[in-house]
Coordinates of C-alpha atoms in Angstrom, one line a residue:
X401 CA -7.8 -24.4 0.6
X402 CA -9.4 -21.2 -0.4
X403 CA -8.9 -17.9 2.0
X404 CA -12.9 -18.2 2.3
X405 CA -12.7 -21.8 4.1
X406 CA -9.6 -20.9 6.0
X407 CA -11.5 -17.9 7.7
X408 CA -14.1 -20.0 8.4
X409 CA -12.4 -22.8 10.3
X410 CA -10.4 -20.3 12.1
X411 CA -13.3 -18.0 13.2
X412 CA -15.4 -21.2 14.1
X413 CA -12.2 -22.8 15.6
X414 CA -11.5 -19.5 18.0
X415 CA -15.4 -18.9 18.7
X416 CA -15.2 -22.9 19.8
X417 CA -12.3 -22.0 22.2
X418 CA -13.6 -19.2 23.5
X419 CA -17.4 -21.2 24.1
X420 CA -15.7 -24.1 25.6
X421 CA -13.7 -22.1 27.9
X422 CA -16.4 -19.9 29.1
X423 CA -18.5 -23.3 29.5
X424 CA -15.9 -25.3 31.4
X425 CA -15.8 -21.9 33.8
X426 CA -19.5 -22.2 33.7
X427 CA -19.6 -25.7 34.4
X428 CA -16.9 -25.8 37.6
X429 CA -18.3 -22.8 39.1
X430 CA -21.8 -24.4 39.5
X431 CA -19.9 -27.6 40.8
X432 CA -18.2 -25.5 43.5
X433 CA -21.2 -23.3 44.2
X434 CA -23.3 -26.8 44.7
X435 CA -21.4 -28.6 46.6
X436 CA -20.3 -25.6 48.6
X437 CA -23.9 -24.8 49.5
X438 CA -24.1 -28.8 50.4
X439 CA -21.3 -28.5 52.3
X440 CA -22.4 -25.6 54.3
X441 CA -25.6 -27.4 55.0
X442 CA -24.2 -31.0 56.5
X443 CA -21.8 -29.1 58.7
X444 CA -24.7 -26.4 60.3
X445 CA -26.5 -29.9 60.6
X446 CA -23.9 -31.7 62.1
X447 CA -23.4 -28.8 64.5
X448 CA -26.8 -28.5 65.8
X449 CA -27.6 -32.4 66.6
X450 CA -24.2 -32.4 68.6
X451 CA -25.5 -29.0 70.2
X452 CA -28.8 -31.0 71.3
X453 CA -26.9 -34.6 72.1
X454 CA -24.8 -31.9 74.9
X455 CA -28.1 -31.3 76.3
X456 CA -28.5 -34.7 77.0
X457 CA -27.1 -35.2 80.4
X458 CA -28.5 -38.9 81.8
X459 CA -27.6 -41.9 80.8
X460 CA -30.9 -43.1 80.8
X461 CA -32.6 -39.6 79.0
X462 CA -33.4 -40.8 76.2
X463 CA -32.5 -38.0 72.6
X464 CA -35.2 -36.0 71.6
X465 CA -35.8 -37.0 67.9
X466 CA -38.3 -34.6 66.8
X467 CA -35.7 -31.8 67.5
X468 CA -33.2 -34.2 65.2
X469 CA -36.1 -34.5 62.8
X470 CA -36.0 -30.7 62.2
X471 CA -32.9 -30.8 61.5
X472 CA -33.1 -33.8 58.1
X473 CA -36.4 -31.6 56.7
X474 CA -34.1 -30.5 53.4
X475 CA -32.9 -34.0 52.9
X476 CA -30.0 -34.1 55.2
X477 CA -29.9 -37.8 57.4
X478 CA -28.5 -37.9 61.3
X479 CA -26.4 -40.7 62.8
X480 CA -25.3 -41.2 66.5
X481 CA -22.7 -43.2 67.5
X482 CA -20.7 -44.5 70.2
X483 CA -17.3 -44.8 71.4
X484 CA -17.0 -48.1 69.6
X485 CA -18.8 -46.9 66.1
X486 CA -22.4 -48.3 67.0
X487 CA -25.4 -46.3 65.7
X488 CA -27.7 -45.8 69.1
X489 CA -29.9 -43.5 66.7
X490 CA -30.5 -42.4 63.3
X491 CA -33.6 -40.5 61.5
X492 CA -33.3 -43.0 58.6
X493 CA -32.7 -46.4 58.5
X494 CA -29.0 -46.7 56.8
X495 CA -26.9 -49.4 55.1
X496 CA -24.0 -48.3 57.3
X497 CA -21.3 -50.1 59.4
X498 CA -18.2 -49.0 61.4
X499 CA -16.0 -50.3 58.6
X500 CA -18.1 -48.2 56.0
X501 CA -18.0 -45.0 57.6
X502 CA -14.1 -44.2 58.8
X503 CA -14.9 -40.2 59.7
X504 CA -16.4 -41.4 63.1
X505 CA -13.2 -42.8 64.2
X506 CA -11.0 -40.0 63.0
X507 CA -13.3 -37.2 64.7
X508 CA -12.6 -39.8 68.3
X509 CA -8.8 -39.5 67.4
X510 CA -8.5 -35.8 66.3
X511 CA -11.1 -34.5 69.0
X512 CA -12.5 -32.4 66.0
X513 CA -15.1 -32.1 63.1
X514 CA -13.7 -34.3 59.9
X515 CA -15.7 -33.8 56.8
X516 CA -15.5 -36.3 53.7
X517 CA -17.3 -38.8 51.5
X518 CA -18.9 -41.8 52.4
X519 CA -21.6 -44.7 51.9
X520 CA -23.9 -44.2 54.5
X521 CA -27.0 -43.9 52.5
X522 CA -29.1 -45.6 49.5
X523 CA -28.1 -42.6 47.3
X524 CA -24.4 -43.3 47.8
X525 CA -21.7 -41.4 47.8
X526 CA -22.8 -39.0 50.6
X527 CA -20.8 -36.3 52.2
X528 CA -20.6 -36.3 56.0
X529 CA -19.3 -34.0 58.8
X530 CA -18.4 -35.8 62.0
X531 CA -18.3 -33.7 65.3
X532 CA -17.6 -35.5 68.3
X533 CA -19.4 -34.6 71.7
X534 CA -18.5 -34.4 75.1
X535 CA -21.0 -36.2 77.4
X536 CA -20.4 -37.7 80.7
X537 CA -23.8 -39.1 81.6
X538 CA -24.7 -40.1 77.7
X539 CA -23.4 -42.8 75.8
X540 CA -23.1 -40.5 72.8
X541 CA -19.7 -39.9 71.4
X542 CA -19.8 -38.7 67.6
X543 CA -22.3 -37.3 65.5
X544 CA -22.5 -37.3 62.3
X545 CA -25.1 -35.2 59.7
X546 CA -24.7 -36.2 55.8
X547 CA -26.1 -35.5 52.5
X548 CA -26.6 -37.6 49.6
X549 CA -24.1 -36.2 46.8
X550 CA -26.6 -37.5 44.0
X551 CA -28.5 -34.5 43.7
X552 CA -24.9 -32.5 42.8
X553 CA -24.3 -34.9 40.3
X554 CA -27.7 -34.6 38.6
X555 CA -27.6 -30.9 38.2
X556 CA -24.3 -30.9 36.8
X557 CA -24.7 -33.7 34.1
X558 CA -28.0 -32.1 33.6
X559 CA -25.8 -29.2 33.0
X560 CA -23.5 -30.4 31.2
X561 CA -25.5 -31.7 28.6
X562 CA -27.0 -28.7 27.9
X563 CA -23.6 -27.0 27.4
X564 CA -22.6 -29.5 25.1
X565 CA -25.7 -29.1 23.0
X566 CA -25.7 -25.0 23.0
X567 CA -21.5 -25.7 22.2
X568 CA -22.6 -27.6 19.7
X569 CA -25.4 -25.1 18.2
X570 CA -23.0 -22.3 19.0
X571 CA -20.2 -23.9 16.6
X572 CA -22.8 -24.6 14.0
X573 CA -24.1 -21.2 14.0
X574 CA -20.6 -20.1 14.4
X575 CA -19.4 -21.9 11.3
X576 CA -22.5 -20.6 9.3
X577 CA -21.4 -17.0 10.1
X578 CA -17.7 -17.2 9.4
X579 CA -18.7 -18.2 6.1
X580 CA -21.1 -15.5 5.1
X581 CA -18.9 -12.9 6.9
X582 CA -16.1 -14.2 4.6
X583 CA -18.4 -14.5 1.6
X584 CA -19.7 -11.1 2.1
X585 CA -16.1 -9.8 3.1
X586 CA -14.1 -11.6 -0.1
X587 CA -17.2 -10.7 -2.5
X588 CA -14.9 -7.6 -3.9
X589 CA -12.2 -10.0 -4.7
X590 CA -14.3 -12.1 -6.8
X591 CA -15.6 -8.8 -8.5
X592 CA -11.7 -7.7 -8.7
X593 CA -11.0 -11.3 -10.4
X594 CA -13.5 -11.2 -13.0
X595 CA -12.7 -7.4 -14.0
X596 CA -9.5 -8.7 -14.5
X597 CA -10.0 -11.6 -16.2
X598 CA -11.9 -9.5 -18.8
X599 CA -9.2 -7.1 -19.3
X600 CA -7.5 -7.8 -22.8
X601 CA -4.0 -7.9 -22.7
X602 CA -3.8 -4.5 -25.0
X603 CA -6.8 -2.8 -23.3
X604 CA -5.6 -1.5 -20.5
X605 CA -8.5 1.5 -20.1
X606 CA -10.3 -1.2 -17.7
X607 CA -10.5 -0.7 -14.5
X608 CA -11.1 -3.0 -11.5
X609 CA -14.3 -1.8 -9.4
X610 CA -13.6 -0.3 -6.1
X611 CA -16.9 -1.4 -3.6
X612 CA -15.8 0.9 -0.7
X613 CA -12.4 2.8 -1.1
X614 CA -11.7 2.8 2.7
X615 CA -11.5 -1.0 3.5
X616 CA -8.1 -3.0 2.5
X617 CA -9.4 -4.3 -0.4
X618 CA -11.2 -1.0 -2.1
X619 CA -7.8 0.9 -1.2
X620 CA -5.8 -2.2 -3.0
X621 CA -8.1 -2.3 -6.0
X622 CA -8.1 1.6 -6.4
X623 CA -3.8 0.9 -5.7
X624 CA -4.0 -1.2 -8.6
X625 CA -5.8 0.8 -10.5
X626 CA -3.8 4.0 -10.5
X627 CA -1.2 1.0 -11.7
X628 CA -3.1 0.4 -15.0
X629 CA -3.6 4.2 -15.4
X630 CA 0.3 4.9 -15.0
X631 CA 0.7 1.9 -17.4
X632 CA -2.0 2.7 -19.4
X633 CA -0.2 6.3 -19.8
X634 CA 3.3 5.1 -20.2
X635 CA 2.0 2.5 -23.2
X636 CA 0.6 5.5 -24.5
X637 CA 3.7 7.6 -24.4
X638 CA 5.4 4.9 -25.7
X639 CA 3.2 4.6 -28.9
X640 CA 3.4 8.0 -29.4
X641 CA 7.2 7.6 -29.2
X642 CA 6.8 4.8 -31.6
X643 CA 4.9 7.0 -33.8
X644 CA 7.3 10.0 -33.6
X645 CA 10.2 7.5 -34.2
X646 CA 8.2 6.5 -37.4
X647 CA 7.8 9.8 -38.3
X648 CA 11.2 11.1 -37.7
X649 CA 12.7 8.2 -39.8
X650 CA 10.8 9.4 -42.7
X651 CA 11.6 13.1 -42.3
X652 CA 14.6 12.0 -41.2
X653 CA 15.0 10.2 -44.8
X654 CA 13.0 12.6 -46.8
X655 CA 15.7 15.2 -45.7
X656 CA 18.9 13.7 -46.7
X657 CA 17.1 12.1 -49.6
X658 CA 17.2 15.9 -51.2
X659 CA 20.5 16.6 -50.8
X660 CA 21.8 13.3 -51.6
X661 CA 19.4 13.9 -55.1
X662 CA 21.2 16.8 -55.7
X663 CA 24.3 15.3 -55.6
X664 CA 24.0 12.7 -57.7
X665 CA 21.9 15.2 -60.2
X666 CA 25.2 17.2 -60.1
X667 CA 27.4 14.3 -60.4
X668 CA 26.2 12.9 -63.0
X669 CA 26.6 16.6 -64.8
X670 CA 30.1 16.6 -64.0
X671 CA 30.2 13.2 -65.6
X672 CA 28.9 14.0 -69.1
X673 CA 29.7 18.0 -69.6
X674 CA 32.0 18.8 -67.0
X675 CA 34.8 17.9 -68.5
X676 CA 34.6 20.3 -71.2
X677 CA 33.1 23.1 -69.7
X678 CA 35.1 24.4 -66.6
X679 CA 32.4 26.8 -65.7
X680 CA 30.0 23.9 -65.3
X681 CA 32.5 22.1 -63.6
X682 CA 32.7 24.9 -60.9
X683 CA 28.8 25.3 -60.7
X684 CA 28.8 21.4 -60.2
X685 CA 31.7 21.2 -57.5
X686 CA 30.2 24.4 -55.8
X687 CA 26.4 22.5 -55.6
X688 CA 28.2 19.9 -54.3
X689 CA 29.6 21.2 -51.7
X690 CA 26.7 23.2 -50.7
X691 CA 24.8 20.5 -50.5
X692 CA 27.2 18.4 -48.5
X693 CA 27.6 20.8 -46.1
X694 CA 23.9 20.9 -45.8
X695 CA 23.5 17.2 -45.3
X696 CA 26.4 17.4 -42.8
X697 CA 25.0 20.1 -40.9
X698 CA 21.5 17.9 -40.7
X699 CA 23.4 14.9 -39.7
X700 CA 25.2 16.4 -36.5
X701 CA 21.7 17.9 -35.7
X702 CA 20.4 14.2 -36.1
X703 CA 23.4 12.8 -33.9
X704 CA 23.0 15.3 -31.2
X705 CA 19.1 14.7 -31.4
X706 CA 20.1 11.0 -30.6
X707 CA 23.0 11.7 -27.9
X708 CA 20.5 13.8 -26.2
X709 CA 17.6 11.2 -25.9
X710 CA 20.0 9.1 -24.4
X711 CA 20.9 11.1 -21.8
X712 CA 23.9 11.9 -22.6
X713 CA 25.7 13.3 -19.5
X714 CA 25.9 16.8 -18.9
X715 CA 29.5 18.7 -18.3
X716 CA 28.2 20.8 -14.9
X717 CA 29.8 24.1 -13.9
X718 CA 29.7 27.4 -12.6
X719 CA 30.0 29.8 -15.2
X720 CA 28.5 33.2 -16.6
X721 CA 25.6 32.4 -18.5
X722 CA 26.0 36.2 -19.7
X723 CA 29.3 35.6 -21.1
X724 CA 28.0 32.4 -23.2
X725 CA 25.1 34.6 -24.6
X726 CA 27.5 37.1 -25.4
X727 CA 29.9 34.8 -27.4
X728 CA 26.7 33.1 -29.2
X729 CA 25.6 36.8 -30.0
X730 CA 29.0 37.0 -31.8
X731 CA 28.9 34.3 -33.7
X732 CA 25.8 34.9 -35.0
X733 CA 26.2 38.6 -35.9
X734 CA 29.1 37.6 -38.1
X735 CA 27.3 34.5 -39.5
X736 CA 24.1 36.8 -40.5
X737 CA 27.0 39.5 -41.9
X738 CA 24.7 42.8 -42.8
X739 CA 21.3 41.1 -43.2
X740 CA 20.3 41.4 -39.9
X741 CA 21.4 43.4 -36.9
X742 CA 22.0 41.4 -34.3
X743 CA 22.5 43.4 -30.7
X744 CA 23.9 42.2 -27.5
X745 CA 22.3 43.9 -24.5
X746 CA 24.7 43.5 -21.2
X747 CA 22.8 43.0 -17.8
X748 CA 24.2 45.0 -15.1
X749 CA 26.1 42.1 -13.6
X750 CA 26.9 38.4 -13.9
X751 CA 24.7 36.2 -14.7
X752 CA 25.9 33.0 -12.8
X753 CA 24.4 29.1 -13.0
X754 CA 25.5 25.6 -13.0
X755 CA 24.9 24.2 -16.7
X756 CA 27.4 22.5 -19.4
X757 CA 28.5 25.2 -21.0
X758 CA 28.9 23.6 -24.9
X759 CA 25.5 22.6 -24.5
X760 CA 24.0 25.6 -23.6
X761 CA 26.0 27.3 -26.7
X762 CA 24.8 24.7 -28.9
X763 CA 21.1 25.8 -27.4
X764 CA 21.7 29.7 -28.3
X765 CA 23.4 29.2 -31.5
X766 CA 20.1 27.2 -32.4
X767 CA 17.7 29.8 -31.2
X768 CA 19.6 32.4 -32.8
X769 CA 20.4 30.8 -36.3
X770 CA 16.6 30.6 -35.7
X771 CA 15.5 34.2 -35.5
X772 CA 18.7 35.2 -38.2
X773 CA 16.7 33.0 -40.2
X774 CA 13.3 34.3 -39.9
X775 CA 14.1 38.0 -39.8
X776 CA 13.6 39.5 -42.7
X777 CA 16.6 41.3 -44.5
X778 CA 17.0 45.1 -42.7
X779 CA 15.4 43.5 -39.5
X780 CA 16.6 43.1 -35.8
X781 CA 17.1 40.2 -33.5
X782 CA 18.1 41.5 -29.9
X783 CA 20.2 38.6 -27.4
X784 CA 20.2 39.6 -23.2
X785 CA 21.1 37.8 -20.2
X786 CA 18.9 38.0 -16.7
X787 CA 17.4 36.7 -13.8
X788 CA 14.2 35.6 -13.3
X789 CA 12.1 33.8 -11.0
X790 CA 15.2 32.5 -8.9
X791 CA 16.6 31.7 -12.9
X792 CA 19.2 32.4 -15.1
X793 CA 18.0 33.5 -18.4
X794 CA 18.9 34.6 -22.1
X795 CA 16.0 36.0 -24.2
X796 CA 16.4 36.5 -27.7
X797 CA 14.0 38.6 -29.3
X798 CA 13.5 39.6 -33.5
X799 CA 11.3 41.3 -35.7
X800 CA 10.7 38.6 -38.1
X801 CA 7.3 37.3 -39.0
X802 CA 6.2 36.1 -36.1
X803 CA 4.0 32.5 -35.3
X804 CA 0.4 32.3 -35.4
X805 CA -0.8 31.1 -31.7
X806 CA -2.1 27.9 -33.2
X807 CA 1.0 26.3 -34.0
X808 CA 3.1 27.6 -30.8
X809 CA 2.4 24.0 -29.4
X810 CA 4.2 22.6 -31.8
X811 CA 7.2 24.7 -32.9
X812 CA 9.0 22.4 -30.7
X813 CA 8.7 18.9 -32.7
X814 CA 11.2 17.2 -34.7
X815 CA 11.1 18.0 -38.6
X816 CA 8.3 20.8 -37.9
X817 CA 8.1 23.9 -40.2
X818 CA 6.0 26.8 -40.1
X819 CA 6.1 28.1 -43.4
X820 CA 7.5 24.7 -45.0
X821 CA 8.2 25.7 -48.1
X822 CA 9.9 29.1 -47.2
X823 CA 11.8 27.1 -44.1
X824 CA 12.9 24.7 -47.2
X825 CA 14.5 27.7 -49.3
X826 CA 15.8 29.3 -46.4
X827 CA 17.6 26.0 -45.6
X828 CA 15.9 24.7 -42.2
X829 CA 15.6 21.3 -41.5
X830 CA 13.1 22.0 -38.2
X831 CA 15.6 20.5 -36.1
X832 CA 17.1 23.8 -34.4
X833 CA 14.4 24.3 -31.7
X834 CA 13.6 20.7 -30.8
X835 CA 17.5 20.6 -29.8
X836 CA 17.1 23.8 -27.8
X837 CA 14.6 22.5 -25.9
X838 CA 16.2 19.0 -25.3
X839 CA 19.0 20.6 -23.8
X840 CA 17.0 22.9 -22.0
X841 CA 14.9 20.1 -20.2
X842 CA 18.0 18.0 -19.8
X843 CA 19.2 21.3 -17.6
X844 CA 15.8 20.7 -15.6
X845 CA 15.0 23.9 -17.5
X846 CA 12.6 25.3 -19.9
X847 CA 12.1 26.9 -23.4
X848 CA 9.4 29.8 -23.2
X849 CA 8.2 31.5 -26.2
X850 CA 5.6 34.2 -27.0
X851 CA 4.8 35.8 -30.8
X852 CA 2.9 38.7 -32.3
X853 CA 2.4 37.7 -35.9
X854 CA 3.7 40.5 -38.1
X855 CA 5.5 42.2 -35.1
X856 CA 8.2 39.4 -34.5
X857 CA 8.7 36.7 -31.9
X858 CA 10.5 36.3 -28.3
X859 CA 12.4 32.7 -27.2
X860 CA 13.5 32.6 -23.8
X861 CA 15.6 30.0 -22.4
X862 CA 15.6 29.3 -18.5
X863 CA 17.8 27.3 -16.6
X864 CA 18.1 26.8 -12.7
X865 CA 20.8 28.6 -11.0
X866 CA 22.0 25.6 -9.2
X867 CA 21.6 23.2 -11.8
X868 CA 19.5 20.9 -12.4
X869 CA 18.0 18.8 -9.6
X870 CA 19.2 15.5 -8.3
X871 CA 16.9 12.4 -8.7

């Protein structure tokens, strides 16, 4: 059954309830007021003709019935009876006999009023209050005042009627508005439906329409559709993965396809003239080797490319990032020999962090075989260790040719060259600084860098003193 019918039945089914309750109330509380009020009436009647019978003190007085016809004006009937249950007067003429009427002979025995229901009258049932009387000279004993109940019993199914027609009308009316409360209320549903029925199952830049964003169902759609945008984003960043797979497997193929050309160019020299010329021999074996190295060295930048999307774990410690800097500073003075100065400038103190210490090495050596690389012959690169921002950091500043502000964005991707063919010569896959910055992120750090063309460039690597943060 749809959620549209089942609010319906149960709104209509609790509005019923609550009209049949409030009618049944209704319906008793008139009965009781009614027959209250009746009841009230026969026993004031019944009263005052046994007040007036008192007053009757000879036996051969006879009862005053216009002061008893006062008394029947609203519709009430008086019967006199005595000791032995015989009427000796009554204002109307009634079907009634001892047998008929037992309150007359309980009052006798009780020596009290009794009230209750008899068939004295032609609109039987009636009620009736017997009072007995005390009089010495008169014949009288009980007497006895009644109303027919008829009238009661009119009203209510009068009543009664009309409650069942206005519960009737009320569950009708009731019914009519559950369902166009629920229509109205499930009319952004059936808009949600057929927004997403429309959606393709590529095109996620749909969204669902959001009628009023502070009612369940507008904060549900607008739930929903911060779902599509986060999936919509995340198929984006996965294409653009895809695409940068793509691309890196060709760059990634392009690059060992030159060395791997030059060594079967080479090989094939050795084949035909090495043999008789040892000088060519050596040439050939030294080309070889070069270019070997060269394809190794890209291939352990490719694994550690790899190992680092995925999320290889890191070796945490406290250690001196200073000392690391220094050591990497080392290494590449003596790798860059007299080409290029490279300086270490100590901080005043430790520099002290939580961070794998290989891989932050491996991110140094790659930002400094970086700036050895781009700094012209005679020039300066400069390596320091500090603290900033609640951070440990190592700067490394040269004086090579620095990067035009355009392509600072994109320094950082795989295979990227500034100066391609001048990167090429010098021997630069564009691999160096994407690895810096994997490491760096992986540290929950960051690679910052800022360039001057013509006055040199500055990388700084940051990394947070504790380490980086626990997901």
């Amino acid at each position: 059954m749809p959620i549209r019918w089942r609010l319906t039945l149960f709104n209509t089914l609790a509005i019923g309830l609550i009209l049949l309750a409030v009618g049944l109330g209704l319906f008793f509380l008139l009965r009781g007021l009614l027959l209250s009020d009746l009841r009230q009436t026969v026993a004031e009647r019944a009263r005052a003709a046994a007040a007036e019978i008192r007053e009757v003190d000879d036996e051969d007085e006879a009862i005053d019935g216009e002061d008893i016809e006062d008394l029947t004006l609203d519709g009430a009937f008086i019967l006199v009876r005595d000791g032995e249950g015989d009427v000796i007067f009554q204002t109307v003429n009634l079907a009634s006999s001892p047998e008929n009427d037992p309150l007359w002979r309980r009052a006798l025995e009780e020596g009290r009023a009794v009230s209750g229901t008899a068939a004295l009258s032609a609109e039987a049932p009636d009620h009736v209050v017997a009072v007995p009387v005390s009089a010495p000279r008169n014949p009288a004993r009980v007497v006895e005042a009644g109303m027919s109940l008829e009238p009661v019993e009119q009203a209510l199914a009068a009543f009664r009627t009309a409650l069942l027609i206005g519960l009737a009308a009320g569950l009708v009316i009731s019914a009519a508005g559950s369902y166009l409360l629920a229509r109205l209320a499930l009319a952004p549903v059936d808009a949600v439906v057929r927004a997403a029925e429309e959606m393709g199952s590529t095109d996620l830049s749909g969204r669902l329409p959001v009628a009023n964003p502070q009612d369940e169902i507008g904060r549900l759609a607008a739930t929903i559709n911060a779902l599509l945008a986060r999936t919509e984003a995340a198929f984006g960043r996965q294409r653009e993965a895809l695409g940068r797979q793509r691309r890196f497997a060709a760059d990634a193929s392009h690059e060992l396809r030159t060395p791997l050309t030059s060594i079967a160019g080479y090989a094939r020299m050795l084949e035909r003239w090495a043999l008789k010329d040892p000088d060519a021999a050596r040439e050939g074996a030294a080309a070889i080797r070069r270019e070997a190295e060269r394809m190794q060295h890209l291939v352990e930048e490719l694994l550690a490319l790899a190992r680092g999307d995925e999320g290889r774990p890191l070796e945490l410690g406290r250690a001196d990032l200073a000392e690391v800097a220094e050591e990497s500073a080392a290494a590449a003075r003596a790798a860059a020999g007299d080409r290029v100065s490279v300086v270490w400038e100590p901080p005043e103190g430790p520099v002290e962090a939580v961070f794998d210490r290989e891989r932050v090495r491996q991110a140094l050596a790659a930002l400094l075989d970086n700036a050895v690389r781009y700094t012209p012959e005679g020039g300066r690169v400069s390596v320091r260790a500090l603290r900033r921002d609640g951070k440990a950091a190592v700067r490394v500043e040269d004086t090579g040719p620095g990067i035009p502000e355009e392509q600072l964005g994109m320094i950082f991707e795989r295979f990227y060259r500034v100066d391609g063919t001048r990167s090429r010569r010098l021997g630069g896959a564009g691999l160096g600084l994407s690895i810096a910055r994997q490491i760096a992120e992986a540290h929950g750090g960051a690679i910052e860098v800022r360039s001057v063309p013509g006055e040199g460039s500055s990388f700084t690597l940051l990394l947070p003193q504790e380490g980086p943060r626990k997901l």
